[in-house]
């Protein structure tokens, strides 16, 4: 099967922004003398759940909690962490190889375009990306396939001629619901056993050259009606 395009998730896959998100919230809880548990922190769907996180912190702190000051302090801290992030191991090499193979690259993320584009530009990855499709542009988030369908539409590529790369089970479900084969590179906060549905699971992009990964994919599964 000929492959024309690759579609990557962003958070936790291209950059480890999942860790900076968690650390920014741990930092903010500690400003109030509290500790945040990692358990249950990450949602099983895409999209912004920070309002629920602020509500949980407000309940823990009590009436003295200042939501605006808390948000400003946490987001400033996270921006500082993100400024130091580099692409995940193997990603730069995969992007270079994709260019050599003539493959177009897209990003399909549940996050807001400002967050995605800003980090892609800062790390130099944006120059290789043909298409962005982001959470603020669709009505539903992963595991809904909307953002992948938008990416495919903008690429002008049929699903059977593209491959997705994801770091979460709900991301894999979204890609496959859009008719894509999906390579999973689980992030640090998801049990590896939850990726049984992925077409291929790798520990990192540094595991093998991109050409070997694509050659090792099974034939596209027949979608259920």
mmCIF file of C-alpha atoms in Angstrom:
data_model
loop_
_atom_site.group_PDB
_atom_site.id
_atom_site.type_symbol
_atom_site.label_atom_id
_atom_site.label_comp_id
_atom_site.label_asym_id
_atom_site.label_seq_id
_atom_site.Cartn_x
_atom_site.Cartn_y
_atom_site.Cartn_z
ATOM 1 C CA UNK A 1 0.000 0.000 0.000
ATOM 2 C CA UNK A 2 1.440 3.369 -1.003
ATOM 3 C CA UNK A 3 1.816 5.906 1.801
ATOM 4 C CA UNK A 4 1.704 9.612 0.950
ATOM 5 C CA UNK A 5 1.373 11.278 4.347
ATOM 6 C CA UNK A 6 2.034 10.859 8.057
ATOM 7 C CA UNK A 7 -0.179 12.440 10.710
ATOM 8 C CA UNK A 8 1.260 12.990 14.185
ATOM 9 C CA UNK A 9 -0.390 13.750 17.480
ATOM 10 C CA UNK A 10 1.384 16.564 19.325
ATOM 11 C CA UNK A 11 1.283 16.494 23.143
ATOM 12 C CA UNK A 12 3.264 13.610 24.575
ATOM 13 C CA UNK A 13 4.357 12.385 21.156
ATOM 14 C CA UNK A 14 6.372 15.091 19.405
ATOM 15 C CA UNK A 15 7.229 16.870 22.667
ATOM 16 C CA UNK A 16 6.766 15.728 26.259
ATOM 17 C CA UNK A 17 4.300 18.457 27.091
ATOM 18 C CA UNK A 18 2.316 15.964 29.168
ATOM 19 C CA UNK A 19 5.044 16.098 31.818
ATOM 20 C CA UNK A 20 5.167 19.903 31.780
ATOM 21 C CA UNK A 21 1.380 19.990 32.191
ATOM 22 C CA UNK A 22 1.518 17.684 35.207
ATOM 23 C CA UNK A 23 4.468 19.547 36.717
ATOM 24 C CA UNK A 24 2.752 22.908 36.309
ATOM 25 C CA UNK A 25 -0.210 21.628 38.276
ATOM 26 C CA UNK A 26 1.996 20.064 40.946
ATOM 27 C CA UNK A 27 3.773 23.420 41.234
ATOM 28 C CA UNK A 28 0.477 25.245 41.687
ATOM 29 C CA UNK A 29 -0.821 22.831 44.315
ATOM 30 C CA UNK A 30 2.429 23.277 46.243
ATOM 31 C CA UNK A 31 1.870 27.045 46.361
ATOM 32 C CA UNK A 32 -0.981 26.172 48.706
ATOM 33 C CA UNK A 33 0.929 23.605 50.747
ATOM 34 C CA UNK A 34 -0.775 20.728 48.944
ATOM 35 C CA UNK A 35 0.408 17.753 46.890
ATOM 36 C CA UNK A 36 -1.271 16.635 43.671
ATOM 37 C CA UNK A 37 -1.522 12.934 42.921
ATOM 38 C CA UNK A 38 -0.741 11.752 39.398
ATOM 39 C CA UNK A 39 -3.541 9.185 39.730
ATOM 40 C CA UNK A 40 -6.509 10.230 37.625
ATOM 41 C CA UNK A 41 -4.826 13.423 36.433
ATOM 42 C CA UNK A 42 -4.814 12.574 32.717
ATOM 43 C CA UNK A 43 -8.205 12.251 31.034
ATOM 44 C CA UNK A 44 -9.139 9.370 28.735
ATOM 45 C CA UNK A 45 -10.115 11.830 26.025
ATOM 46 C CA UNK A 46 -8.634 14.805 24.242
ATOM 47 C CA UNK A 47 -9.516 18.425 24.861
ATOM 48 C CA UNK A 48 -9.030 20.882 27.704
ATOM 49 C CA UNK A 49 -10.063 19.652 31.165
ATOM 50 C CA UNK A 50 -8.303 22.414 33.095
ATOM 51 C CA UNK A 51 -11.557 23.896 34.400
ATOM 52 C CA UNK A 52 -12.171 20.636 36.253
ATOM 53 C CA UNK A 53 -8.604 20.786 37.582
ATOM 54 C CA UNK A 54 -9.076 24.354 38.816
ATOM 55 C CA UNK A 55 -12.342 23.342 40.467
ATOM 56 C CA UNK A 56 -10.587 20.488 42.288
ATOM 57 C CA UNK A 57 -7.844 22.827 43.507
ATOM 58 C CA UNK A 58 -10.394 25.438 44.587
ATOM 59 C CA UNK A 59 -12.242 22.808 46.600
ATOM 60 C CA UNK A 60 -8.994 21.744 48.274
ATOM 61 C CA UNK A 61 -7.881 25.311 49.087
ATOM 62 C CA UNK A 62 -11.197 26.771 50.148
ATOM 63 C CA UNK A 63 -12.654 30.303 49.954
ATOM 64 C CA UNK A 64 -9.234 31.996 49.836
ATOM 65 C CA UNK A 65 -8.475 30.493 46.430
ATOM 66 C CA UNK A 66 -7.828 33.086 43.696
ATOM 67 C CA UNK A 67 -8.563 31.448 40.340
ATOM 68 C CA UNK A 68 -7.125 34.239 38.186
ATOM 69 C CA UNK A 69 -3.855 34.457 40.099
ATOM 70 C CA UNK A 70 -3.568 30.667 40.155
ATOM 71 C CA UNK A 71 -4.045 30.418 36.398
ATOM 72 C CA UNK A 72 -1.518 33.163 35.658
ATOM 73 C CA UNK A 73 1.100 31.632 37.943
ATOM 74 C CA UNK A 74 0.645 28.084 36.624
ATOM 75 C CA UNK A 75 0.635 28.971 32.927
ATOM 76 C CA UNK A 76 3.715 31.169 33.329
ATOM 77 C CA UNK A 77 5.506 28.303 35.045
ATOM 78 C CA UNK A 78 4.492 25.856 32.313
ATOM 79 C CA UNK A 79 5.611 28.174 29.540
ATOM 80 C CA UNK A 80 9.038 28.254 31.146
ATOM 81 C CA UNK A 81 9.150 24.448 31.237
ATOM 82 C CA UNK A 82 7.997 24.186 27.624
ATOM 83 C CA UNK A 83 10.705 26.591 26.487
ATOM 84 C CA UNK A 84 13.307 24.010 27.467
ATOM 85 C CA UNK A 85 11.660 21.071 25.703
ATOM 86 C CA UNK A 86 13.234 19.419 22.686
ATOM 87 C CA UNK A 87 11.462 16.975 20.317
ATOM 88 C CA UNK A 88 11.151 13.421 21.621
ATOM 89 C CA UNK A 89 14.024 11.022 20.797
ATOM 90 C CA UNK A 90 14.044 10.029 17.133
ATOM 91 C CA UNK A 91 11.482 12.597 15.967
ATOM 92 C CA UNK A 92 13.926 14.889 14.177
ATOM 93 C CA UNK A 93 15.443 11.887 12.379
ATOM 94 C CA UNK A 94 11.980 10.656 11.348
ATOM 95 C CA UNK A 95 11.080 14.098 9.988
ATOM 96 C CA UNK A 96 14.293 14.241 7.952
ATOM 97 C CA UNK A 97 13.690 10.760 6.600
ATOM 98 C CA UNK A 98 10.079 11.602 5.757
ATOM 99 C CA UNK A 99 11.346 14.460 3.619
ATOM 100 C CA UNK A 100 13.770 12.150 1.846
ATOM 101 C CA UNK A 101 10.918 9.718 1.180
ATOM 102 C CA UNK A 102 8.692 12.468 -0.198
ATOM 103 C CA UNK A 103 6.087 12.077 2.555
ATOM 104 C CA UNK A 104 3.929 14.996 3.644
ATOM 105 C CA UNK A 105 3.581 15.590 7.389
ATOM 106 C CA UNK A 106 0.581 16.779 9.381
ATOM 107 C CA UNK A 107 -0.252 17.276 13.036
ATOM 108 C CA UNK A 108 -3.694 16.372 14.427
ATOM 109 C CA UNK A 109 -4.013 17.523 18.032
ATOM 110 C CA UNK A 110 -6.836 18.057 20.501
ATOM 111 C CA UNK A 111 -4.927 21.065 21.866
ATOM 112 C CA UNK A 112 -5.432 24.675 20.770
ATOM 113 C CA UNK A 113 -3.597 25.777 17.643
ATOM 114 C CA UNK A 114 -1.677 28.507 19.503
ATOM 115 C CA UNK A 115 -0.079 25.946 21.823
ATOM 116 C CA UNK A 116 0.717 23.512 19.018
ATOM 117 C CA UNK A 117 2.020 26.000 16.469
ATOM 118 C CA UNK A 118 4.071 27.955 18.993
ATOM 119 C CA UNK A 119 5.978 24.878 20.143
ATOM 120 C CA UNK A 120 6.445 23.558 16.607
ATOM 121 C CA UNK A 121 7.913 26.888 15.504
ATOM 122 C CA UNK A 122 10.179 27.170 18.556
ATOM 123 C CA UNK A 123 11.669 23.701 18.030
ATOM 124 C CA UNK A 124 12.027 24.088 14.271
ATOM 125 C CA UNK A 125 9.596 21.273 13.484
ATOM 126 C CA UNK A 126 7.044 23.590 11.894
ATOM 127 C CA UNK A 127 9.093 23.911 8.710
ATOM 128 C CA UNK A 128 8.418 20.247 7.911
ATOM 129 C CA UNK A 129 4.676 20.311 8.662
ATOM 130 C CA UNK A 130 2.304 20.720 5.716
ATOM 131 C CA UNK A 131 -0.963 20.763 7.675
ATOM 132 C CA UNK A 132 -2.169 21.507 11.197
ATOM 133 C CA UNK A 133 -5.551 20.386 12.522
ATOM 134 C CA UNK A 134 -6.265 21.365 16.126
ATOM 135 C CA UNK A 135 -8.835 21.018 18.859
ATOM 136 C CA UNK A 136 -10.169 24.566 18.591
ATOM 137 C CA UNK A 137 -11.192 23.807 14.985
ATOM 138 C CA UNK A 138 -13.437 20.797 15.641
ATOM 139 C CA UNK A 139 -16.585 20.194 17.670
ATOM 140 C CA UNK A 140 -15.473 16.954 19.317
ATOM 141 C CA UNK A 141 -12.163 15.677 20.647
ATOM 142 C CA UNK A 142 -10.357 12.335 20.525
ATOM 143 C CA UNK A 143 -11.478 9.504 20.591
ATOM 144 C CA UNK A 144 -13.795 11.241 18.130
ATOM 145 C CA UNK A 145 -12.073 11.167 14.702
ATOM 146 C CA UNK A 146 -12.973 14.784 13.790
ATOM 147 C CA UNK A 147 -9.459 16.228 14.030
ATOM 148 C CA UNK A 148 -8.010 13.379 11.941
ATOM 149 C CA UNK A 149 -10.720 13.775 9.335
ATOM 150 C CA UNK A 150 -9.895 17.484 9.177
ATOM 151 C CA UNK A 151 -6.199 16.721 8.728
ATOM 152 C CA UNK A 152 -6.957 14.273 5.918
ATOM 153 C CA UNK A 153 -9.234 16.800 4.219
ATOM 154 C CA UNK A 154 -6.552 19.482 4.355
ATOM 155 C CA UNK A 155 -3.918 17.067 3.086
ATOM 156 C CA UNK A 156 -6.206 15.925 0.279
ATOM 157 C CA UNK A 157 -5.162 12.357 1.032
ATOM 158 C CA UNK A 158 -7.320 9.251 1.476
ATOM 159 C CA UNK A 159 -7.073 7.536 4.857
ATOM 160 C CA UNK A 160 -5.630 4.363 3.345
ATOM 161 C CA UNK A 161 -2.672 6.380 2.026
ATOM 162 C CA UNK A 162 -1.734 7.884 5.399
ATOM 163 C CA UNK A 163 -0.471 6.632 8.761
ATOM 164 C CA UNK A 164 -1.106 8.138 12.205
ATOM 165 C CA UNK A 165 1.228 8.250 15.206
ATOM 166 C CA UNK A 166 -0.217 8.491 18.704
ATOM 167 C CA UNK A 167 0.750 8.273 22.392
ATOM 168 C CA UNK A 168 -2.630 7.526 24.019
ATOM 169 C CA UNK A 169 -5.323 4.865 23.613
ATOM 170 C CA UNK A 170 -7.998 7.479 22.852
ATOM 171 C CA UNK A 171 -5.708 8.918 20.201
ATOM 172 C CA UNK A 172 -5.291 5.494 18.616
ATOM 173 C CA UNK A 173 -9.077 5.057 18.662
ATOM 174 C CA UNK A 174 -9.565 8.435 16.958
ATOM 175 C CA UNK A 175 -7.049 7.655 14.210
ATOM 176 C CA UNK A 176 -8.512 4.244 13.517
ATOM 177 C CA UNK A 177 -12.050 5.616 13.512
ATOM 178 C CA UNK A 178 -10.889 7.929 10.725
ATOM 179 C CA UNK A 179 -9.740 4.870 8.756
ATOM 180 C CA UNK A 180 -6.016 5.270 9.476
ATOM 181 C CA UNK A 181 -3.492 2.708 10.514
ATOM 182 C CA UNK A 182 -1.859 3.858 13.734
ATOM 183 C CA UNK A 183 1.585 3.471 15.282
ATOM 184 C CA UNK A 184 1.540 3.963 19.053
ATOM 185 C CA UNK A 185 4.430 5.319 21.098
ATOM 186 C CA UNK A 186 2.923 5.238 24.611
ATOM 187 C CA UNK A 187 3.655 8.242 26.798
ATOM 188 C CA UNK A 188 5.013 7.916 30.326
ATOM 189 C CA UNK A 189 1.609 8.037 31.990
ATOM 190 C CA UNK A 190 -0.321 5.297 30.170
ATOM 191 C CA UNK A 191 -0.030 1.562 30.761
ATOM 192 C CA UNK A 192 1.460 -0.169 27.721
ATOM 193 C CA UNK A 193 -1.158 -2.934 27.958
ATOM 194 C CA UNK A 194 -3.833 -0.432 26.877
ATOM 195 C CA UNK A 195 -2.453 -0.182 23.324
ATOM 196 C CA UNK A 196 -3.532 -3.604 22.041
ATOM 197 C CA UNK A 197 -5.679 -1.985 19.340
ATOM 198 C CA UNK A 198 -2.749 -0.137 17.745
ATOM 199 C CA UNK A 199 -1.364 -1.527 14.493
ATOM 200 C CA UNK A 200 2.175 -1.268 15.855
ATOM 201 C CA UNK A 201 3.585 -0.265 19.258
ATOM 202 C CA UNK A 202 7.090 1.183 19.692
ATOM 203 C CA UNK A 203 8.939 2.376 22.795
ATOM 204 C CA UNK A 204 10.147 5.503 20.975
ATOM 205 C CA UNK A 205 10.752 7.001 17.555
ATOM 206 C CA UNK A 206 14.440 6.205 18.061
ATOM 207 C CA UNK A 207 13.689 2.464 17.972
ATOM 208 C CA UNK A 208 13.967 2.093 14.194
ATOM 209 C CA UNK A 209 14.243 4.170 11.026
ATOM 210 C CA UNK A 210 10.940 5.467 9.713
ATOM 211 C CA UNK A 211 11.179 3.351 6.551
ATOM 212 C CA UNK A 212 11.428 0.165 8.643
ATOM 213 C CA UNK A 213 8.465 1.204 10.788
ATOM 214 C CA UNK A 214 6.268 1.846 7.760
ATOM 215 C CA UNK A 215 7.373 -1.375 6.083
ATOM 216 C CA UNK A 216 6.416 -3.311 9.224
ATOM 217 C CA UNK A 217 2.827 -2.081 9.326
ATOM 218 C CA UNK A 218 0.110 -4.638 8.610
ATOM 219 C CA UNK A 219 -2.248 -4.112 5.711
ATOM 220 C CA UNK A 220 -5.036 -1.677 6.406
ATOM 221 C CA UNK A 221 -7.890 -3.235 8.329
ATOM 222 C CA UNK A 222 -11.343 -3.312 6.803
ATOM 223 C CA UNK A 223 -13.528 -0.755 8.549
ATOM 224 C CA UNK A 224 -16.748 -1.977 10.062
ATOM 225 C CA UNK A 225 -19.920 -0.495 8.614
#
